[in-house]
Tab-separated table of C-alpha atoms and ligand atoms in Angstrom:
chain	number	residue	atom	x	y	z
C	1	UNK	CA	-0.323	-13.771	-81.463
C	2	UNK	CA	0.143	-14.454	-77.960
C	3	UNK	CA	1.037	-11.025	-75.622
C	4	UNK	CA	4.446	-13.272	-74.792
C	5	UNK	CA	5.117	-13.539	-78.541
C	6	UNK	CA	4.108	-10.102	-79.029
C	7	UNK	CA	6.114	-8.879	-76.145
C	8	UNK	CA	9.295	-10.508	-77.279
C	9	UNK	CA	8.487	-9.533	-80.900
C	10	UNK	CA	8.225	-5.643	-79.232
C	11	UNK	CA	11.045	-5.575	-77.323
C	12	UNK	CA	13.335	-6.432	-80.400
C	13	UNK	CA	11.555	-4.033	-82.895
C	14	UNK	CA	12.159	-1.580	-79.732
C	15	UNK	CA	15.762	-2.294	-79.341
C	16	UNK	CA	15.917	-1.516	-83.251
C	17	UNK	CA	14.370	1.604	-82.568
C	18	UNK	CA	11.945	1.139	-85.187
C	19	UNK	CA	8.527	1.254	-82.348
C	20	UNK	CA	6.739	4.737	-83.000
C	21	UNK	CA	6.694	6.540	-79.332
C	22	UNK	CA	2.658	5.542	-79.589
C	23	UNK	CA	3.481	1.721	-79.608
C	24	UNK	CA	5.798	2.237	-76.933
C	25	UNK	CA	3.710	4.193	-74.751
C	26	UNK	CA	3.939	3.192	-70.803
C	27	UNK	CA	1.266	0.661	-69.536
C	28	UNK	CA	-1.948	2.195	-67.129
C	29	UNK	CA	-1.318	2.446	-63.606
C	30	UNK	CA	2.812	2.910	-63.922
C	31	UNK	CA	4.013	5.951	-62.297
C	32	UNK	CA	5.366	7.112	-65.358
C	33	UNK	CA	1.806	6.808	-66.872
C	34	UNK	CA	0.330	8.629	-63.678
C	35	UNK	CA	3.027	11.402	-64.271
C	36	UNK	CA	1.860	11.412	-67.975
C	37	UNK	CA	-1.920	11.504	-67.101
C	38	UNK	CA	-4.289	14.328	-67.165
C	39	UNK	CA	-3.476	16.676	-64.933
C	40	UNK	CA	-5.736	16.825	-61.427
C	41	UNK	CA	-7.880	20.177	-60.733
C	42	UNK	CA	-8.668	19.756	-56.939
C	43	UNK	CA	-12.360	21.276	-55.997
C	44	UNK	CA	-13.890	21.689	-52.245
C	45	UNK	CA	-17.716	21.128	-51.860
C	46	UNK	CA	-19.877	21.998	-48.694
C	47	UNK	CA	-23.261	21.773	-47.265
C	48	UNK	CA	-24.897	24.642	-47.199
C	49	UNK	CA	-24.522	28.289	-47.705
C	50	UNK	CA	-22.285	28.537	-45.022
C	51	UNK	CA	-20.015	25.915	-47.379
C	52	UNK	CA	-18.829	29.511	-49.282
C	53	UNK	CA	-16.589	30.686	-46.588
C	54	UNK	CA	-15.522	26.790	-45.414
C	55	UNK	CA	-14.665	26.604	-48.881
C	56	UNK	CA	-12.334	29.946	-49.069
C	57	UNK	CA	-10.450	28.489	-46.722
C	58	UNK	CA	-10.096	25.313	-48.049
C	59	UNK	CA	-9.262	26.758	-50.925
C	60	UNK	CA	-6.631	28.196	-49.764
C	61	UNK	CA	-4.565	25.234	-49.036
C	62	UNK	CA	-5.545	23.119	-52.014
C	63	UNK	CA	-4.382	25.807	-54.221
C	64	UNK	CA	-1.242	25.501	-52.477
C	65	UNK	CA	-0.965	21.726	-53.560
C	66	UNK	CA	-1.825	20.870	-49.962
C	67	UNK	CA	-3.570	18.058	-48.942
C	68	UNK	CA	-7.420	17.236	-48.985
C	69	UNK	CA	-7.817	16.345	-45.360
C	70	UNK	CA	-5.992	19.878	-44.635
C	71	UNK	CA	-8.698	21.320	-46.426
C	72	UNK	CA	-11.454	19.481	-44.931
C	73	UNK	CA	-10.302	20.364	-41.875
C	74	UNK	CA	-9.240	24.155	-42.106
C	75	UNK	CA	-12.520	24.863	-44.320
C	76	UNK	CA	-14.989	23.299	-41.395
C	77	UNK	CA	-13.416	25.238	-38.598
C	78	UNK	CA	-14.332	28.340	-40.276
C	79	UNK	CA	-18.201	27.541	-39.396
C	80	UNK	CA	-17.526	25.706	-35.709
C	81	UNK	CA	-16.139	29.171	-35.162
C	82	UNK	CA	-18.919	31.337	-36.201
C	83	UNK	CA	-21.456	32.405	-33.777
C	84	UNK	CA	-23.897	33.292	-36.413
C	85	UNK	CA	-24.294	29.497	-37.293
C	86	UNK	CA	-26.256	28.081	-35.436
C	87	UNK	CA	-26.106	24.421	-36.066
C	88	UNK	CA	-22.072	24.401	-35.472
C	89	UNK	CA	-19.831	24.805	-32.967
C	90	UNK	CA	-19.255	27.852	-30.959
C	91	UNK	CA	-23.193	29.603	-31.491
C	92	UNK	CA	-24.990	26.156	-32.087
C	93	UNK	CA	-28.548	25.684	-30.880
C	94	UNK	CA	-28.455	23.642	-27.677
C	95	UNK	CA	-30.587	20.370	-26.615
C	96	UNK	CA	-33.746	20.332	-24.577
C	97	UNK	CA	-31.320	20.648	-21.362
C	98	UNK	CA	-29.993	24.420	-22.982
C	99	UNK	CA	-26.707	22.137	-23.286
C	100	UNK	CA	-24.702	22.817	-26.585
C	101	UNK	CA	-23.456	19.259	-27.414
C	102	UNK	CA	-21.394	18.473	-30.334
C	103	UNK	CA	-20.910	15.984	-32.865
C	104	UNK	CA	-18.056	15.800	-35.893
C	105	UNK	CA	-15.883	13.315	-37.827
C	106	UNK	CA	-13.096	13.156	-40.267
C	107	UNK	CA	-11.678	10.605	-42.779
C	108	UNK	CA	-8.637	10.903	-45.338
C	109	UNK	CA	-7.388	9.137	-48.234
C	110	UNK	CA	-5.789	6.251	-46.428
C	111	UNK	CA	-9.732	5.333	-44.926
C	112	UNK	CA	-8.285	6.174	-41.530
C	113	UNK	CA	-11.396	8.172	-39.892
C	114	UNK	CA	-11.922	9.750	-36.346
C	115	UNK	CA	-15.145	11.227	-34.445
C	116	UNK	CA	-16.276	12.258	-31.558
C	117	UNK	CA	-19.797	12.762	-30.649
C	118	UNK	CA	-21.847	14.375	-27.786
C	119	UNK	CA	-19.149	16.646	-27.017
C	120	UNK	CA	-19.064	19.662	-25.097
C	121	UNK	CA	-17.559	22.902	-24.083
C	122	UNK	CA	-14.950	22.640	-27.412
C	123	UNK	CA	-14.626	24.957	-30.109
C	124	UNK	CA	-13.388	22.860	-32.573
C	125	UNK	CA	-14.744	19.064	-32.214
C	126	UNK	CA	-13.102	18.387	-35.749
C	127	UNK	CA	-10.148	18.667	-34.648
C	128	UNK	CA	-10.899	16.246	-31.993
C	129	UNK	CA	-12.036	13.949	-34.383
C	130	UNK	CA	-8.933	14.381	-35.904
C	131	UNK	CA	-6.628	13.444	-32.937
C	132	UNK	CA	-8.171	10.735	-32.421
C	133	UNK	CA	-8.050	9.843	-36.048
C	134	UNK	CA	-3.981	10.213	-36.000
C	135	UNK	CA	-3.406	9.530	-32.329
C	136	UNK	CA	-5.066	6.626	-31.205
C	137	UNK	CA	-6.040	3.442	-32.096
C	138	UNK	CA	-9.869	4.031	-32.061
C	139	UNK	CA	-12.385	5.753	-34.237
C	140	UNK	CA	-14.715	7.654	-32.061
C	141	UNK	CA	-14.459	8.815	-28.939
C	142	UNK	CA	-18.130	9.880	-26.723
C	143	UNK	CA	-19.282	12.220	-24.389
C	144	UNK	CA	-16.937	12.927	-21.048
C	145	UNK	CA	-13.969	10.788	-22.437
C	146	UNK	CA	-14.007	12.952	-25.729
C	147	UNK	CA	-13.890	16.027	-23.675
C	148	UNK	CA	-11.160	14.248	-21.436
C	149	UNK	CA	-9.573	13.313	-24.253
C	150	UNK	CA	-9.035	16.754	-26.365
C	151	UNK	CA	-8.592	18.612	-22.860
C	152	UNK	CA	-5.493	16.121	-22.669
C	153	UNK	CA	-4.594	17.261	-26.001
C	154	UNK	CA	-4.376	21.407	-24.934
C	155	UNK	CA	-8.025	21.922	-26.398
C	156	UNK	CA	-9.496	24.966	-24.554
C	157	UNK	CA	-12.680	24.662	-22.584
C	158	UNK	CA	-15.391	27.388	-23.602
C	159	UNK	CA	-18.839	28.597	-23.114
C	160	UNK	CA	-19.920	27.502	-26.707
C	161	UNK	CA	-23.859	28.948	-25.890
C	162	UNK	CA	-24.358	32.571	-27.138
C	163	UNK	CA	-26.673	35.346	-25.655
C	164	UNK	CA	-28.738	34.621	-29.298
C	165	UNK	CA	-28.684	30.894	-28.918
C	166	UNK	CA	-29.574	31.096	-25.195
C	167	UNK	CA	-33.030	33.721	-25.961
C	168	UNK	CA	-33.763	31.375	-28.516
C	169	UNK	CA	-33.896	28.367	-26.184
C	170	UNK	CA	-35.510	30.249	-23.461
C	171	UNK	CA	-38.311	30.793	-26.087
C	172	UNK	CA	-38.622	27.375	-26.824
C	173	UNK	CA	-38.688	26.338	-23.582
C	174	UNK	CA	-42.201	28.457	-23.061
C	175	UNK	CA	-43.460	25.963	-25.109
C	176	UNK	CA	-41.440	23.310	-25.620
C	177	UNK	CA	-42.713	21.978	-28.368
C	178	UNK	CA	-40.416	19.328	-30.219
C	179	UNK	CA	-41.124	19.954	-33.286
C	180	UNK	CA	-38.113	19.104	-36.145
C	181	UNK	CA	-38.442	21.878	-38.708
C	182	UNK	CA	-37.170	21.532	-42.296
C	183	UNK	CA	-34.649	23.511	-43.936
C	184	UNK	CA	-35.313	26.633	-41.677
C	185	UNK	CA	-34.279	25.211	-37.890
C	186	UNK	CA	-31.636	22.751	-37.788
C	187	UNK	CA	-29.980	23.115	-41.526
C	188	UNK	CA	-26.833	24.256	-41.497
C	189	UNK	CA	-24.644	21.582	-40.098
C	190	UNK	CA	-21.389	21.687	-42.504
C	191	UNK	CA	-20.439	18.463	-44.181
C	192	UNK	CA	-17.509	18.893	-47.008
C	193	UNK	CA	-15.304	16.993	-49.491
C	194	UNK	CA	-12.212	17.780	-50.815
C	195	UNK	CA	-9.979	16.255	-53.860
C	196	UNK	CA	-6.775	17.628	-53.780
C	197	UNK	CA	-3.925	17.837	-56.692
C	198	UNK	CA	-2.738	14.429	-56.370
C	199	UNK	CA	-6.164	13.161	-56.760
C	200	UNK	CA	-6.890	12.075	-52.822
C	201	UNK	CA	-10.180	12.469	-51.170
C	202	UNK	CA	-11.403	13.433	-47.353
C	203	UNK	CA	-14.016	14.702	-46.121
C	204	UNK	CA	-15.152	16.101	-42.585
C	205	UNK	CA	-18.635	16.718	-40.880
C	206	UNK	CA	-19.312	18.777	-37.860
C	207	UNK	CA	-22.740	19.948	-36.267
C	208	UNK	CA	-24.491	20.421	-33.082
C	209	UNK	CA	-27.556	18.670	-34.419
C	210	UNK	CA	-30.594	18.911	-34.227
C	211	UNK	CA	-32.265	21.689	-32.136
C	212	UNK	CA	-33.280	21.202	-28.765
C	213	UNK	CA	-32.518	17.354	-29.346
C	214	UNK	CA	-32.758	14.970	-26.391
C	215	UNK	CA	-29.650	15.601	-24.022
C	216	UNK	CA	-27.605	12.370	-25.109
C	217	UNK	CA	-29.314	12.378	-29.120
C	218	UNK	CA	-26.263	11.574	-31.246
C	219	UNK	CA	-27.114	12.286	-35.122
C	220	UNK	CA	-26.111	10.768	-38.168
C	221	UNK	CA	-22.946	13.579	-38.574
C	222	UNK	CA	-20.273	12.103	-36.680
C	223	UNK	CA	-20.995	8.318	-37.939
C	224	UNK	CA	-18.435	7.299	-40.738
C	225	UNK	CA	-21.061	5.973	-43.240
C	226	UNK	CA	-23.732	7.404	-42.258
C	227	UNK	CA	-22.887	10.945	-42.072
C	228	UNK	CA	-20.034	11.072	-44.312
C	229	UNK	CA	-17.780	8.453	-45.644
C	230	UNK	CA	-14.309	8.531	-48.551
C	231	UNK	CA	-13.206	5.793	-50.365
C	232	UNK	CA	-10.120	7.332	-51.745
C	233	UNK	CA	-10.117	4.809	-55.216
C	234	UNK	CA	-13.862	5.996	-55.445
C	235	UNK	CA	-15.615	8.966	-53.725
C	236	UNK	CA	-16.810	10.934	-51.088
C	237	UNK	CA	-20.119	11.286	-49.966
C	238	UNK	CA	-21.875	13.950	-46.831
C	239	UNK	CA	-25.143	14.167	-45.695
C	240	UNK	CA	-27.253	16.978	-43.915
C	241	UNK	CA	-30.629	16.921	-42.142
C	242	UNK	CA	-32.695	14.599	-40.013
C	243	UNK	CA	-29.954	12.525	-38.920
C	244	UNK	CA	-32.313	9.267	-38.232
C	245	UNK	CA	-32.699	8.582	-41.786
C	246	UNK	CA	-29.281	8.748	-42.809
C	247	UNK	CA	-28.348	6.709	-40.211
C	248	UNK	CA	-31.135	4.392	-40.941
C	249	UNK	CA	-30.387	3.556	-44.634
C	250	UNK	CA	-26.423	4.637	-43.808
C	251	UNK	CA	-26.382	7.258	-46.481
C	252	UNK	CA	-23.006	7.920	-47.365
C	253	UNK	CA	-21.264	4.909	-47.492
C	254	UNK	CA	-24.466	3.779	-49.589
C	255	UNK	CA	-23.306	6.602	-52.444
C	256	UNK	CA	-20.075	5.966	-52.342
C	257	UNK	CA	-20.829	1.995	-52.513
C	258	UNK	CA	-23.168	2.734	-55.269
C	259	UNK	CA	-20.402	4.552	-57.189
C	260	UNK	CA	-18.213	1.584	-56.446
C	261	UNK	CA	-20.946	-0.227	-58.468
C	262	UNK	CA	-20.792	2.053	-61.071
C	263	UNK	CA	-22.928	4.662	-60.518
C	264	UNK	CA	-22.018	8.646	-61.198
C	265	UNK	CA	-22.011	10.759	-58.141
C	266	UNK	CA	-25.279	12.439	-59.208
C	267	UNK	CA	-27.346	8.858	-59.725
C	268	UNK	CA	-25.914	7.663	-56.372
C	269	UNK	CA	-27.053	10.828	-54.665
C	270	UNK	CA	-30.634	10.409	-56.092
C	271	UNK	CA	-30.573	6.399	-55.226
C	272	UNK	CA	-30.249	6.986	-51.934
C	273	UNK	CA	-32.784	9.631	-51.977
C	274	UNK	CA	-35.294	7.529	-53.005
C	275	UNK	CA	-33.786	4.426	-50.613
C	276	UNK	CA	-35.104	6.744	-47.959
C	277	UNK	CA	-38.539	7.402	-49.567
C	278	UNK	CA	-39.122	3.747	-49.858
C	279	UNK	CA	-37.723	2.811	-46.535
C	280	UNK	CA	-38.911	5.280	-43.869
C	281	UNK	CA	-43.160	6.270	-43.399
C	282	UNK	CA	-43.015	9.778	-42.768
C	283	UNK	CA	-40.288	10.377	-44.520
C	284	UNK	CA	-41.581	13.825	-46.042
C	285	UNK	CA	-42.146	15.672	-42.730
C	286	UNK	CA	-37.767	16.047	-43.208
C	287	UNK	CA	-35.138	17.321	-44.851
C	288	UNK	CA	-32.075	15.070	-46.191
C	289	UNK	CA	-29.513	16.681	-48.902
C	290	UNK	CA	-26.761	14.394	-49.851
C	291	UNK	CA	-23.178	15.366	-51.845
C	292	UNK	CA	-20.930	13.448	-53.276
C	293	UNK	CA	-17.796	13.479	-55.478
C	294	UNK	CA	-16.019	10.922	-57.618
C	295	UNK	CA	-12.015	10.541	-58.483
C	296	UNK	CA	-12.880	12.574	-61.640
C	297	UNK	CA	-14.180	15.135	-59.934
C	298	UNK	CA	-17.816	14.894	-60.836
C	299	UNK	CA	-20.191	15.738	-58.477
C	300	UNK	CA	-23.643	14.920	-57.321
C	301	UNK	CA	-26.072	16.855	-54.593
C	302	UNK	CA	-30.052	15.793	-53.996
C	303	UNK	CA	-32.351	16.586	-51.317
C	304	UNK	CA	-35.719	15.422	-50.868
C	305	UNK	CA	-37.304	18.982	-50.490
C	306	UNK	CA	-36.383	22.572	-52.213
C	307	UNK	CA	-33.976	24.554	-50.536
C	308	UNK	CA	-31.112	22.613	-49.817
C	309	UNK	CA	-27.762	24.412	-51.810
C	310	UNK	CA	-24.036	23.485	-51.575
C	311	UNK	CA	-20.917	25.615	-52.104
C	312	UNK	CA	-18.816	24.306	-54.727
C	313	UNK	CA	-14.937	25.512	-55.244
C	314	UNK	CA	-13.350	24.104	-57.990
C	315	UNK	CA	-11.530	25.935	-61.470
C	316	UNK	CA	-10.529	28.922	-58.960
C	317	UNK	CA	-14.273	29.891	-58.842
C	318	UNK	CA	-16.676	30.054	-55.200
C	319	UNK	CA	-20.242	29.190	-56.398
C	320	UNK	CA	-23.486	29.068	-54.272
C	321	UNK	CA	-25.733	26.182	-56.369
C	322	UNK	CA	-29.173	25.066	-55.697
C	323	UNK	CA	-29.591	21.199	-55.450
C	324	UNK	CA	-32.100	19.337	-57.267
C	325	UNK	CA	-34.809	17.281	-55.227
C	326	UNK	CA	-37.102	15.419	-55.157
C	327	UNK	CA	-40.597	16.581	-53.892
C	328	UNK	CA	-41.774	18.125	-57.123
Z	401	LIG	C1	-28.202	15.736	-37.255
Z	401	LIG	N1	-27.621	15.683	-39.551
Z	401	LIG	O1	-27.752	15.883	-36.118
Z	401	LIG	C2	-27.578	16.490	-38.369
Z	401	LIG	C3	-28.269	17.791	-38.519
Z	401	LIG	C4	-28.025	18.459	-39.817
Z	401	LIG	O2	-28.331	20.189	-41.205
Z	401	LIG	O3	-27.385	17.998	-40.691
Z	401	LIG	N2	-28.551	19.597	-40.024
Z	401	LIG	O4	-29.164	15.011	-37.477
């Protein structure tokens, strides 16, 4: 029978009242399906060890029903602020130059996204990112116009180089040898995703970058798609680690494009894993750790070497997880 036939066939039984409630039950995608549907647990997940605190306070406004880009942006600021990291914000390892230089971007459920990269002197370059995300036309914003731009905008100018950071780099300097470690020098830039209770994603991404970097090096964190990158009918997807080869094989929108294809978070992660081990000689003198989420919540995280872990909030529980990877 055709659906018309059936249709018209329905809507007299219904008008009989003889349709059980099953037969009658509201078509997908309605919002009185949507209201009917399971109900959404929001969860926060973050690079890193550092991702525990970034996630309390993320935490605390998803709990609250608030939205996903609040989180991402609250639960990052926590680590720009913390001198004891020393691959964000305020504390941050500086470039060859002894010049802290920062790099961060931001993108919510609507795909609007804002960055700002090679940034200096500001606390809190996500929230750059997101002024120009929600203030201007543009996406990312560079070097002395950033710092124009969020000193237009009230941000404070500080000395973001600590008496640590600076003994550290004095050190170096003796020596100066360039030398990219892996998961002990530059690891603890913060990249997190949020889902929130009506099921939208964001994410955010904030670092100084690599250690003692060429002054001017911009890395793969403040790069929607390479970096991080939300589809909010899809996923979310952050990277961490030698930013040239996310940016070369454009890691995160690759997960989240290969969960557009089908994949679950935790094959996508792993796919562009090995994209990166067939693309780029050299490839295991670094460390790359990916995460990613899905609209149900699911997660993926892979690295290429031991010792990346992610902080993952989700059920009203803070856990500390070791990634899988790849060099066995
Ligand atoms: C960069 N991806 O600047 C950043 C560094 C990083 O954990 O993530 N470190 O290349």
């Amino acid at each position: 029978m055709s659906n018309r036939r059936n249709f018209i066939k329905n809507a007299g039984l219904a008008s009989l009242g003889v349709l059980s409630a099953c037969q009658m039950k509201p078509k997908e995608n309605t919002i009185e399906s949507r209201k009917k549907g399971p109900v959404i647990k929001p969860l926060a997940i973050s690079t890193w060890k550092n991702g525990m605190d970034a996630n309390v306070a993320a935490w605390k406004v998803l709990s609250k029903g608030g939205k996903a880009i609040d989180a991402v942006e609250s639960g990052v600021k926590v680590v720009e602020a913390n001198p004891d990291d020393m691959s964000v914000g305020y504390g941050g390892r500086p470039d060859r130059d002894g010049i802290v230089t920062l790099d961060a971007c931001i993108m919510d459920s609507t795909g609007n996204a804002g960055s700002v990269c090679a940034l200096e002197n500001i606390m809190h370059p996500i929230s750059v990112a997101r002024k120009v995300m929600d203030d201007t036309p543009h996406v990312m914003l560079a070097g002395k116009g950033a710092l124009q731009f969020a000193l237009e905008f009230g941000f404070k100018q500080e000395d973001l180089l600590t008496e640590k950071s600076k003994q550290e780099f004095e050190k170096w300097r003796l020596t100066s040898e360039y030398k990219p470690l892996i998961n002990i020098e530059n690891h603890d830039t913060i990249g997190m995703l949020a889902l929130d209770q009506n099921g939208d994603i964001s994410g955010a991404c904030t670092t100084s970058g690599l250690a003692y970097k060429m002054h001017g090096r911009v890395g793969d964190s403040p790069i929607i798609g390479a970096g991080m990158y939300c589809d909010n009918e899809v996923g979310g997807a952050v990277a961490t680690g030698m930013g040239e080869l996310v940016m070369k094989t454009l890691g995160s929108f690759l997960v989240v494009e290969l969960m557009n294809q089908g994949m679950s978070p935790q094959q996508a992660v792993e796919e562009a894993i090995l994209r990166i081990v067939k693309k780029i000689p050299g490839y295991e003198e670094f460390q790359i750790g990916y995460l990613a989420i899905n609209k149900n919540g699911e997660v993926g995280a892979y690295s290429l070497h031991r010792g990346f872990n992610y902080a993952l909030y989700a059920d009203d529980s803070n856990n500390l997880i070791d990634s899988n990877y790849y060099l066995k």
